[in-house]
């Protein structure tokens, strides 16, 4: 059986209280496929997590956009996994390329964060992806395999991991990967998981695509056999996020 379609909305560093309430109202009023067909997780900035958690419909979940690599303590400005759990926030996005590049988060550091978050009971959306330069030099697969390997070496259980393939050149650029480009990397990643972790993990781990997904391109991407959902940035702040959620029905055809 195909794993359940997953749609994540990464709001990044956007929004005011009023804007956040407006997005949540749109989501709460939306008619979407049932929870059996699609899992929806939205990720507001830390400061809005309790507000969104309190207002959001109960069939949608909430994710933080990061968390600290160890237990809390003397780490000014950080948020620990335990704090997220204390607020009943079940998910966290880790290893987003904006953090890997701007804050120099290495493969090892990201893997340590994934390991710690899982060990505390969070579910993780782990992001990987190549830059334009890496794609053009033909190293896409070795880059994403290396990022995945760092994680695979540190964790034993994959049930609470969603792997988000997000080519850096497609993020926020309007330059979406073609369905064939996405399918190619997703299928290679699944093969990598099969060969290096195991057939069960390869068959059940959701591999989702991120990078300029919108209401117009989501159906064709969702129809690709190895695309198990999306991580959506810009379009998750807009009403078209509902259309992206609905693209889960492509898997029912
Ligand atoms: P985008 O961002 O949809 O705006 O390209 C995706 C992401 O960064 O997760």
mmCIF file of N, CA, C and O and ligand atoms in Angstrom, residues 10 12 96 98 166 170-173 210-213 231-235, ligand 1:
data_model
loop_
_atom_site.group_PDB
_atom_site.id
_atom_site.type_symbol
_atom_site.label_atom_id
_atom_site.label_comp_id
_atom_site.label_asym_id
_atom_site.label_seq_id
_atom_site.Cartn_x
_atom_site.Cartn_y
_atom_site.Cartn_z
ATOM 1 N N UNK A 10 5.303 25.316 4.915
ATOM 2 C CA UNK A 10 6.401 25.969 5.631
ATOM 3 C C UNK A 10 6.231 27.478 5.490
ATOM 4 O O UNK A 10 6.521 28.038 4.439
ATOM 5 N N UNK A 12 7.841 29.741 6.915
ATOM 6 C CA UNK A 12 9.129 30.441 7.062
ATOM 7 C C UNK A 12 8.986 31.630 8.020
ATOM 8 O O UNK A 12 8.189 31.563 8.945
ATOM 9 N N UNK A 96 16.447 22.409 6.759
ATOM 10 C CA UNK A 96 16.007 23.183 5.592
ATOM 11 C C UNK A 96 17.213 23.857 4.939
ATOM 12 O O UNK A 96 18.127 24.318 5.635
ATOM 13 N N UNK A 98 17.653 26.662 3.697
ATOM 14 C CA UNK A 98 17.943 28.049 4.095
ATOM 15 C C UNK A 98 18.810 28.069 5.347
ATOM 16 O O UNK A 98 19.642 28.961 5.524
ATOM 17 N N UNK A 166 14.199 18.812 -1.631
ATOM 18 C CA UNK A 166 13.964 20.192 -2.058
ATOM 19 C C UNK A 166 15.193 20.723 -2.781
ATOM 20 O O UNK A 166 16.144 21.199 -2.133
ATOM 21 N N UNK A 170 15.177 25.370 -6.811
ATOM 22 C CA UNK A 170 13.730 25.459 -7.034
ATOM 23 C C UNK A 170 13.004 26.160 -5.888
ATOM 24 O O UNK A 170 11.826 26.456 -5.986
ATOM 25 N N UNK A 171 13.732 26.419 -4.799
ATOM 26 C CA UNK A 171 13.066 26.982 -3.615
ATOM 27 C C UNK A 171 12.905 28.489 -3.743
ATOM 28 O O UNK A 171 13.885 29.218 -3.877
ATOM 29 N N UNK A 172 11.655 28.922 -3.733
ATOM 30 C CA UNK A 172 11.354 30.350 -3.760
ATOM 31 C C UNK A 172 11.704 31.032 -5.065
ATOM 32 O O UNK A 172 11.689 32.263 -5.154
ATOM 33 N N UNK A 173 12.018 30.252 -6.083
ATOM 34 C CA UNK A 173 12.488 30.839 -7.340
ATOM 35 C C UNK A 173 11.405 30.835 -8.423
ATOM 36 O O UNK A 173 11.564 31.467 -9.462
ATOM 37 N N UNK A 210 9.713 19.516 -2.509
ATOM 38 C CA UNK A 210 9.527 20.931 -2.208
ATOM 39 C C UNK A 210 10.333 21.797 -3.152
ATOM 40 O O UNK A 210 11.433 21.421 -3.577
ATOM 41 N N UNK A 211 9.800 22.984 -3.472
ATOM 42 C CA UNK A 211 10.475 23.916 -4.375
ATOM 43 C C UNK A 211 9.499 24.430 -5.404
ATOM 44 O O UNK A 211 9.213 23.753 -6.392
ATOM 45 N N UNK A 212 8.912 25.609 -5.104
ATOM 46 C CA UNK A 212 7.984 26.281 -6.036
ATOM 47 C C UNK A 212 6.757 25.444 -6.399
ATOM 48 O O UNK A 212 6.234 25.564 -7.511
ATOM 49 N N UNK A 213 6.300 24.615 -5.452
ATOM 50 C CA UNK A 213 5.039 23.901 -5.686
ATOM 51 C C UNK A 213 3.910 24.916 -5.563
ATOM 52 O O UNK A 213 3.912 25.762 -4.667
ATOM 53 N N UNK A 231 6.383 19.699 0.401
ATOM 54 C CA UNK A 231 6.655 20.726 1.404
ATOM 55 C C UNK A 231 6.565 22.046 0.638
ATOM 56 O O UNK A 231 7.309 22.273 -0.312
ATOM 57 N N UNK A 232 5.628 22.873 1.061
ATOM 58 C CA UNK A 232 5.275 24.065 0.296
ATOM 59 C C UNK A 232 5.660 25.317 1.078
ATOM 60 O O UNK A 232 5.305 25.437 2.254
ATOM 61 N N UNK A 233 6.380 26.239 0.429
ATOM 62 C CA UNK A 233 6.742 27.496 1.083
ATOM 63 C C UNK A 233 5.744 28.584 0.724
ATOM 64 O O UNK A 233 4.643 28.648 1.281
ATOM 65 N N UNK A 234 6.108 29.412 -0.243
ATOM 66 C CA UNK A 234 5.301 30.581 -0.622
ATOM 67 C C UNK A 234 3.809 30.312 -0.771
ATOM 68 O O UNK A 234 2.975 31.047 -0.223
ATOM 69 N N UNK A 235 3.472 29.239 -1.475
ATOM 70 C CA UNK A 235 2.050 28.975 -1.750
ATOM 71 C C UNK A 235 1.290 28.492 -0.518
ATOM 72 O O UNK A 235 0.058 28.461 -0.519
HETATM 73 P P1 LIG B 1 8.827 27.430 -1.936
HETATM 74 O O1 LIG B 1 9.607 26.893 -0.636
HETATM 75 O O2 LIG B 1 7.586 26.574 -2.066
HETATM 76 O O3 LIG B 1 8.512 28.859 -1.643
HETATM 77 O O4 LIG B 1 9.747 27.250 -3.099
HETATM 78 C C1 LIG B 1 9.659 25.534 -0.327
HETATM 79 C C2 LIG B 1 10.443 25.331 0.934
HETATM 80 O O5 LIG B 1 11.414 26.053 1.159
HETATM 81 O O6 LIG B 1 10.122 24.440 1.747
#
